């Protein structure tokens, strides 16, 4: 498969570009195996493709570098529009608790997301369903949480935009790797 047949747009195109830029074309071609057929896949096949692609990526570069790739993807998923919306919700809120309540219900069904302030420097995020359109219809669970580091980075970008402080996000568990919910611990690092 030549690189001319690879997807160039969407999340899959971005994924391939990040791998090629950071880790080289040879690795990217190995990871992107069968991606030229991706557009014809049904949702469960797309989820299976991502599962296999992340496993190929981990096998090629190890877990830490694979996490870096997925976090680079997540940085792009939390675009300027989302960050502006987050800032607007915060500006409209009288407290952190009110902001978290708004963020928990903005454009989602009530109860699907829950952000709670644990203490002054810690927010707990619980997702009752997978929101990633690429993988939410999995048939075989992912062997680990590497893919979901994209979402962890999304949260970092989201909360850094709102709080204008360094944020560290810990992904505790994810639905696609077998948990009942996704759980994030959002640590507010700076003062």
PDB file of C-alpha atoms in Angstrom:
ATOM      1  CA  UNK A   1       0.000   0.000   0.000  1.00  0.00           C
ATOM      2  CA  UNK A   2       1.461   3.329  -1.017  1.00  0.00           C
ATOM      3  CA  UNK A   3       1.010   6.435   1.051  1.00  0.00           C
ATOM      4  CA  UNK A   4      -1.005   8.009  -1.787  1.00  0.00           C
ATOM      5  CA  UNK A   5      -3.966   5.714  -0.978  1.00  0.00           C
ATOM      6  CA  UNK A   6      -4.023   6.571   2.717  1.00  0.00           C
ATOM      7  CA  UNK A   7      -6.773   8.724   4.204  1.00  0.00           C
ATOM      8  CA  UNK A   8      -5.627  12.337   4.391  1.00  0.00           C
ATOM      9  CA  UNK A   9      -8.591  13.857   6.244  1.00  0.00           C
ATOM     10  CA  UNK A  10     -10.626  13.234   9.352  1.00  0.00           C
ATOM     11  CA  UNK A  11      -9.326  11.676  12.535  1.00  0.00           C
ATOM     12  CA  UNK A  12      -7.775   8.760  10.694  1.00  0.00           C
ATOM     13  CA  UNK A  13      -5.884  11.093   8.353  1.00  0.00           C
ATOM     14  CA  UNK A  14      -4.688  13.158  11.295  1.00  0.00           C
ATOM     15  CA  UNK A  15      -3.582   9.975  13.102  1.00  0.00           C
ATOM     16  CA  UNK A  16      -1.499   8.909  10.094  1.00  0.00           C
ATOM     17  CA  UNK A  17       0.049  12.366   9.693  1.00  0.00           C
ATOM     18  CA  UNK A  18       1.042  12.509  13.367  1.00  0.00           C
ATOM     19  CA  UNK A  19       2.695   9.097  13.192  1.00  0.00           C
ATOM     20  CA  UNK A  20       4.540   9.963   9.983  1.00  0.00           C
ATOM     21  CA  UNK A  21       5.750  13.329  11.309  1.00  0.00           C
ATOM     22  CA  UNK A  22       6.814  12.033  14.737  1.00  0.00           C
ATOM     23  CA  UNK A  23       7.890   8.456  13.988  1.00  0.00           C
ATOM     24  CA  UNK A  24       8.536   8.125  10.253  1.00  0.00           C
ATOM     25  CA  UNK A  25       6.841   6.898   7.120  1.00  0.00           C
ATOM     26  CA  UNK A  26       7.790   3.224   7.484  1.00  0.00           C
ATOM     27  CA  UNK A  27       6.119   2.922  10.877  1.00  0.00           C
ATOM     28  CA  UNK A  28       3.133   4.938   9.694  1.00  0.00           C
ATOM     29  CA  UNK A  29       2.617   2.603   6.722  1.00  0.00           C
ATOM     30  CA  UNK A  30       2.685  -0.422   9.039  1.00  0.00           C
ATOM     31  CA  UNK A  31       0.240   1.095  11.496  1.00  0.00           C
ATOM     32  CA  UNK A  32      -2.123   2.368   8.781  1.00  0.00           C
ATOM     33  CA  UNK A  33      -2.562  -1.102   7.264  1.00  0.00           C
ATOM     34  CA  UNK A  34      -5.939  -1.358   5.438  1.00  0.00           C
ATOM     35  CA  UNK A  35      -6.771   2.278   6.186  1.00  0.00           C
ATOM     36  CA  UNK A  36      -7.461   2.811   2.486  1.00  0.00           C
ATOM     37  CA  UNK A  37     -10.633   0.715   3.039  1.00  0.00           C
ATOM     38  CA  UNK A  38     -11.669   2.589   6.195  1.00  0.00           C
ATOM     39  CA  UNK A  39     -14.363   4.723   4.538  1.00  0.00           C
ATOM     40  CA  UNK A  40     -16.214   1.567   3.449  1.00  0.00           C
ATOM     41  CA  UNK A  41     -16.206   0.076   6.960  1.00  0.00           C
ATOM     42  CA  UNK A  42     -19.310   0.040   9.151  1.00  0.00           C
ATOM     43  CA  UNK A  43     -18.919   1.490  12.677  1.00  0.00           C
ATOM     44  CA  UNK A  44     -17.947  -1.806  14.410  1.00  0.00           C
ATOM     45  CA  UNK A  45     -15.321  -2.445  11.697  1.00  0.00           C
ATOM     46  CA  UNK A  46     -13.926   1.059  12.194  1.00  0.00           C
ATOM     47  CA  UNK A  47     -13.641   0.403  15.939  1.00  0.00           C
ATOM     48  CA  UNK A  48     -11.857  -2.899  15.217  1.00  0.00           C
ATOM     49  CA  UNK A  49      -9.492  -1.101  12.846  1.00  0.00           C
ATOM     50  CA  UNK A  50      -8.565   1.416  15.566  1.00  0.00           C
ATOM     51  CA  UNK A  51      -8.055  -1.387  18.064  1.00  0.00           C
ATOM     52  CA  UNK A  52      -5.649  -3.150  15.691  1.00  0.00           C
ATOM     53  CA  UNK A  53      -3.921   0.074  14.627  1.00  0.00           C
ATOM     54  CA  UNK A  54      -3.167   1.054  18.230  1.00  0.00           C
ATOM     55  CA  UNK A  55      -1.829  -2.445  18.905  1.00  0.00           C
ATOM     56  CA  UNK A  56       0.420  -2.152  15.813  1.00  0.00           C
ATOM     57  CA  UNK A  57       1.563   1.282  16.993  1.00  0.00           C
ATOM     58  CA  UNK A  58       2.388  -0.038  20.485  1.00  0.00           C
ATOM     59  CA  UNK A  59       4.237  -3.006  19.017  1.00  0.00           C
ATOM     60  CA  UNK A  60       6.247  -0.668  16.789  1.00  0.00           C
ATOM     61  CA  UNK A  61       7.216   2.012  19.301  1.00  0.00           C
ATOM     62  CA  UNK A  62       6.130   0.900  22.774  1.00  0.00           C
ATOM     63  CA  UNK A  63       3.393   2.105  25.053  1.00  0.00           C
ATOM     64  CA  UNK A  64       4.838   5.510  26.004  1.00  0.00           C
ATOM     65  CA  UNK A  65       5.316   6.712  22.419  1.00  0.00           C
ATOM     66  CA  UNK A  66       1.908   5.311  21.462  1.00  0.00           C
ATOM     67  CA  UNK A  67       0.393   7.353  24.296  1.00  0.00           C
ATOM     68  CA  UNK A  68       2.201  10.441  22.960  1.00  0.00           C
ATOM     69  CA  UNK A  69       0.630   9.872  19.522  1.00  0.00           C
ATOM     70  CA  UNK A  70      -2.850   9.495  20.990  1.00  0.00           C
ATOM     71  CA  UNK A  71      -2.394  12.612  23.117  1.00  0.00           C
ATOM     72  CA  UNK A  72      -1.348  14.535  19.994  1.00  0.00           C
ATOM     73  CA  UNK A  73      -4.607  13.394  18.404  1.00  0.00           C
ATOM     74  CA  UNK A  74      -6.564  14.547  21.461  1.00  0.00           C
ATOM     75  CA  UNK A  75      -4.948  17.948  21.334  1.00  0.00           C
ATOM     76  CA  UNK A  76      -6.479  18.376  17.873  1.00  0.00           C
ATOM     77  CA  UNK A  77      -9.885  16.988  18.941  1.00  0.00           C
ATOM     78  CA  UNK A  78     -10.300  19.789  21.475  1.00  0.00           C
ATOM     79  CA  UNK A  79     -10.316  22.549  18.899  1.00  0.00           C
ATOM     80  CA  UNK A  80     -10.604  26.293  19.288  1.00  0.00           C
ATOM     81  CA  UNK A  81     -14.426  26.218  19.098  1.00  0.00           C
ATOM     82  CA  UNK A  82     -14.691  23.766  21.987  1.00  0.00           C
ATOM     83  CA  UNK A  83     -12.224  25.762  24.074  1.00  0.00           C
ATOM     84  CA  UNK A  84     -14.170  28.986  23.387  1.00  0.00           C
ATOM     85  CA  UNK A  85     -17.416  27.289  24.437  1.00  0.00           C
ATOM     86  CA  UNK A  86     -15.759  26.074  27.637  1.00  0.00           C
ATOM     87  CA  UNK A  87     -14.570  29.610  28.432  1.00  0.00           C
ATOM     88  CA  UNK A  88     -18.059  30.981  27.734  1.00  0.00           C
ATOM     89  CA  UNK A  89     -19.646  28.424  30.073  1.00  0.00           C
ATOM     90  CA  UNK A  90     -17.152  29.408  32.771  1.00  0.00           C
ATOM     91  CA  UNK A  91     -17.807  33.129  32.228  1.00  0.00           C
ATOM     92  CA  UNK A  92     -21.552  32.465  32.625  1.00  0.00           C
ATOM     93  CA  UNK A  93     -20.986  30.559  35.880  1.00  0.00           C
ATOM     94  CA  UNK A  94     -20.831  31.990  39.387  1.00  0.00           C
ATOM     95  CA  UNK A  95     -18.648  29.173  40.725  1.00  0.00           C
ATOM     96  CA  UNK A  96     -16.551  26.214  39.680  1.00  0.00           C
ATOM     97  CA  UNK A  97     -19.379  23.903  40.763  1.00  0.00           C
ATOM     98  CA  UNK A  98     -21.840  25.722  38.489  1.00  0.00           C
ATOM     99  CA  UNK A  99     -19.386  25.523  35.578  1.00  0.00           C
ATOM    100  CA  UNK A 100     -18.914  21.785  36.128  1.00  0.00           C
ATOM    101  CA  UNK A 101     -22.681  21.304  36.190  1.00  0.00           C
ATOM    102  CA  UNK A 102     -23.000  23.190  32.878  1.00  0.00           C
ATOM    103  CA  UNK A 103     -20.096  21.226  31.353  1.00  0.00           C
ATOM    104  CA  UNK A 104     -21.791  17.993  32.494  1.00  0.00           C
ATOM    105  CA  UNK A 105     -24.986  18.774  30.590  1.00  0.00           C
ATOM    106  CA  UNK A 106     -23.911  20.903  27.612  1.00  0.00           C
ATOM    107  CA  UNK A 107     -25.174  19.237  24.408  1.00  0.00           C
ATOM    108  CA  UNK A 108     -25.476  15.785  26.059  1.00  0.00           C
ATOM    109  CA  UNK A 109     -28.314  13.942  27.730  1.00  0.00           C
ATOM    110  CA  UNK A 110     -28.516  14.535  31.450  1.00  0.00           C
ATOM    111  CA  UNK A 111     -26.598  11.896  33.370  1.00  0.00           C
ATOM    112  CA  UNK A 112     -24.214  10.901  30.567  1.00  0.00           C
ATOM    113  CA  UNK A 113     -21.349  13.026  31.898  1.00  0.00           C
ATOM    114  CA  UNK A 114     -20.656  14.031  35.462  1.00  0.00           C
ATOM    115  CA  UNK A 115     -17.922  16.434  36.531  1.00  0.00           C
ATOM    116  CA  UNK A 116     -17.555  16.931  40.275  1.00  0.00           C
ATOM    117  CA  UNK A 117     -15.111  19.012  42.289  1.00  0.00           C
ATOM    118  CA  UNK A 118     -13.318  16.667  44.687  1.00  0.00           C
ATOM    119  CA  UNK A 119     -11.237  19.440  46.271  1.00  0.00           C
ATOM    120  CA  UNK A 120      -9.772  22.800  45.224  1.00  0.00           C
ATOM    121  CA  UNK A 121      -7.249  21.108  42.924  1.00  0.00           C
ATOM    122  CA  UNK A 122      -9.088  18.006  41.704  1.00  0.00           C
ATOM    123  CA  UNK A 123     -12.042  17.387  39.395  1.00  0.00           C
ATOM    124  CA  UNK A 124     -13.459  13.917  38.804  1.00  0.00           C
ATOM    125  CA  UNK A 125     -15.013  13.252  35.403  1.00  0.00           C
ATOM    126  CA  UNK A 126     -17.267  10.235  34.830  1.00  0.00           C
ATOM    127  CA  UNK A 127     -18.623   9.325  31.390  1.00  0.00           C
ATOM    128  CA  UNK A 128     -21.441   6.792  31.294  1.00  0.00           C
ATOM    129  CA  UNK A 129     -20.966   6.130  27.583  1.00  0.00           C
ATOM    130  CA  UNK A 130     -18.175   6.398  25.048  1.00  0.00           C
ATOM    131  CA  UNK A 131     -18.404   9.640  23.085  1.00  0.00           C
ATOM    132  CA  UNK A 132     -15.738   8.796  20.500  1.00  0.00           C
ATOM    133  CA  UNK A 133     -17.465   8.146  17.197  1.00  0.00           C
ATOM    134  CA  UNK A 134     -14.463   6.160  15.988  1.00  0.00           C
ATOM    135  CA  UNK A 135     -14.680   3.385  18.587  1.00  0.00           C
ATOM    136  CA  UNK A 136     -17.929   3.537  20.540  1.00  0.00           C
ATOM    137  CA  UNK A 137     -19.380   0.546  18.666  1.00  0.00           C
ATOM    138  CA  UNK A 138     -16.622  -1.917  19.561  1.00  0.00           C
ATOM    139  CA  UNK A 139     -17.253  -5.653  19.488  1.00  0.00           C
ATOM    140  CA  UNK A 140     -13.931  -6.657  21.118  1.00  0.00           C
ATOM    141  CA  UNK A 141     -12.651  -4.533  23.973  1.00  0.00           C
ATOM    142  CA  UNK A 142      -9.306  -2.787  23.708  1.00  0.00           C
ATOM    143  CA  UNK A 143      -6.537  -4.472  25.702  1.00  0.00           C
ATOM    144  CA  UNK A 144      -5.576  -1.236  27.483  1.00  0.00           C
ATOM    145  CA  UNK A 145      -6.339   2.481  27.752  1.00  0.00           C
ATOM    146  CA  UNK A 146      -3.816   3.768  25.198  1.00  0.00           C
ATOM    147  CA  UNK A 147      -6.420   4.799  22.626  1.00  0.00           C
ATOM    148  CA  UNK A 148      -8.324   6.769  25.278  1.00  0.00           C
ATOM    149  CA  UNK A 149      -5.297   8.944  26.018  1.00  0.00           C
ATOM    150  CA  UNK A 150      -6.796  11.033  23.208  1.00  0.00           C
ATOM    151  CA  UNK A 151      -9.697  11.822  25.536  1.00  0.00           C
ATOM    152  CA  UNK A 152      -7.359  12.488  28.457  1.00  0.00           C
ATOM    153  CA  UNK A 153      -5.567  15.100  26.352  1.00  0.00           C
ATOM    154  CA  UNK A 154      -8.911  16.532  25.241  1.00  0.00           C
ATOM    155  CA  UNK A 155      -9.717  17.084  28.918  1.00  0.00           C
ATOM    156  CA  UNK A 156      -6.350  18.698  29.554  1.00  0.00           C
ATOM    157  CA  UNK A 157      -6.888  21.161  26.704  1.00  0.00           C
ATOM    158  CA  UNK A 158     -10.486  21.836  27.771  1.00  0.00           C
ATOM    159  CA  UNK A 159      -9.700  22.567  31.419  1.00  0.00           C
ATOM    160  CA  UNK A 160      -6.490  24.502  30.708  1.00  0.00           C
ATOM    161  CA  UNK A 161      -8.519  26.796  28.435  1.00  0.00           C
ATOM    162  CA  UNK A 162     -11.059  27.391  31.202  1.00  0.00           C
ATOM    163  CA  UNK A 163      -8.774  27.670  34.212  1.00  0.00           C
ATOM    164  CA  UNK A 164      -5.699  29.128  32.495  1.00  0.00           C
ATOM    165  CA  UNK A 165      -3.524  26.912  34.705  1.00  0.00           C
ATOM    166  CA  UNK A 166      -1.484  23.775  33.979  1.00  0.00           C
ATOM    167  CA  UNK A 167      -3.618  20.652  34.113  1.00  0.00           C
ATOM    168  CA  UNK A 168      -2.647  16.993  34.371  1.00  0.00           C
ATOM    169  CA  UNK A 169      -5.228  14.355  33.505  1.00  0.00           C
ATOM    170  CA  UNK A 170      -5.145  10.815  34.779  1.00  0.00           C
ATOM    171  CA  UNK A 171      -7.253   8.266  32.901  1.00  0.00           C
ATOM    172  CA  UNK A 172      -8.373   5.781  35.540  1.00  0.00           C
ATOM    173  CA  UNK A 173     -10.586   3.527  33.415  1.00  0.00           C
ATOM    174  CA  UNK A 174     -12.335   3.424  30.054  1.00  0.00           C
ATOM    175  CA  UNK A 175     -15.428   1.791  28.668  1.00  0.00           C
ATOM    176  CA  UNK A 176     -13.724   0.439  25.554  1.00  0.00           C
ATOM    177  CA  UNK A 177     -11.173  -1.374  27.709  1.00  0.00           C
ATOM    178  CA  UNK A 178     -13.870  -3.089  29.751  1.00  0.00           C
ATOM    179  CA  UNK A 179     -15.001  -0.675  32.473  1.00  0.00           C
ATOM    180  CA  UNK A 180     -18.630   0.341  33.038  1.00  0.00           C
ATOM    181  CA  UNK A 181     -17.677   4.037  32.824  1.00  0.00           C
ATOM    182  CA  UNK A 182     -14.786   6.219  31.739  1.00  0.00           C
ATOM    183  CA  UNK A 183     -13.190   7.974  34.693  1.00  0.00           C
ATOM    184  CA  UNK A 184     -10.768  10.880  34.587  1.00  0.00           C
ATOM    185  CA  UNK A 185      -9.034  12.650  37.442  1.00  0.00           C
ATOM    186  CA  UNK A 186      -8.273  16.212  36.422  1.00  0.00           C
ATOM    187  CA  UNK A 187      -5.488  17.667  38.539  1.00  0.00           C
ATOM    188  CA  UNK A 188      -5.184  21.455  38.658  1.00  0.00           C
ATOM    189  CA  UNK A 189      -1.434  21.910  38.921  1.00  0.00           C
ATOM    190  CA  UNK A 190      -0.698  25.620  38.956  1.00  0.00           C
ATOM    191  CA  UNK A 191      -1.673  28.590  41.015  1.00  0.00           C
TER     192      UNK A 191
END
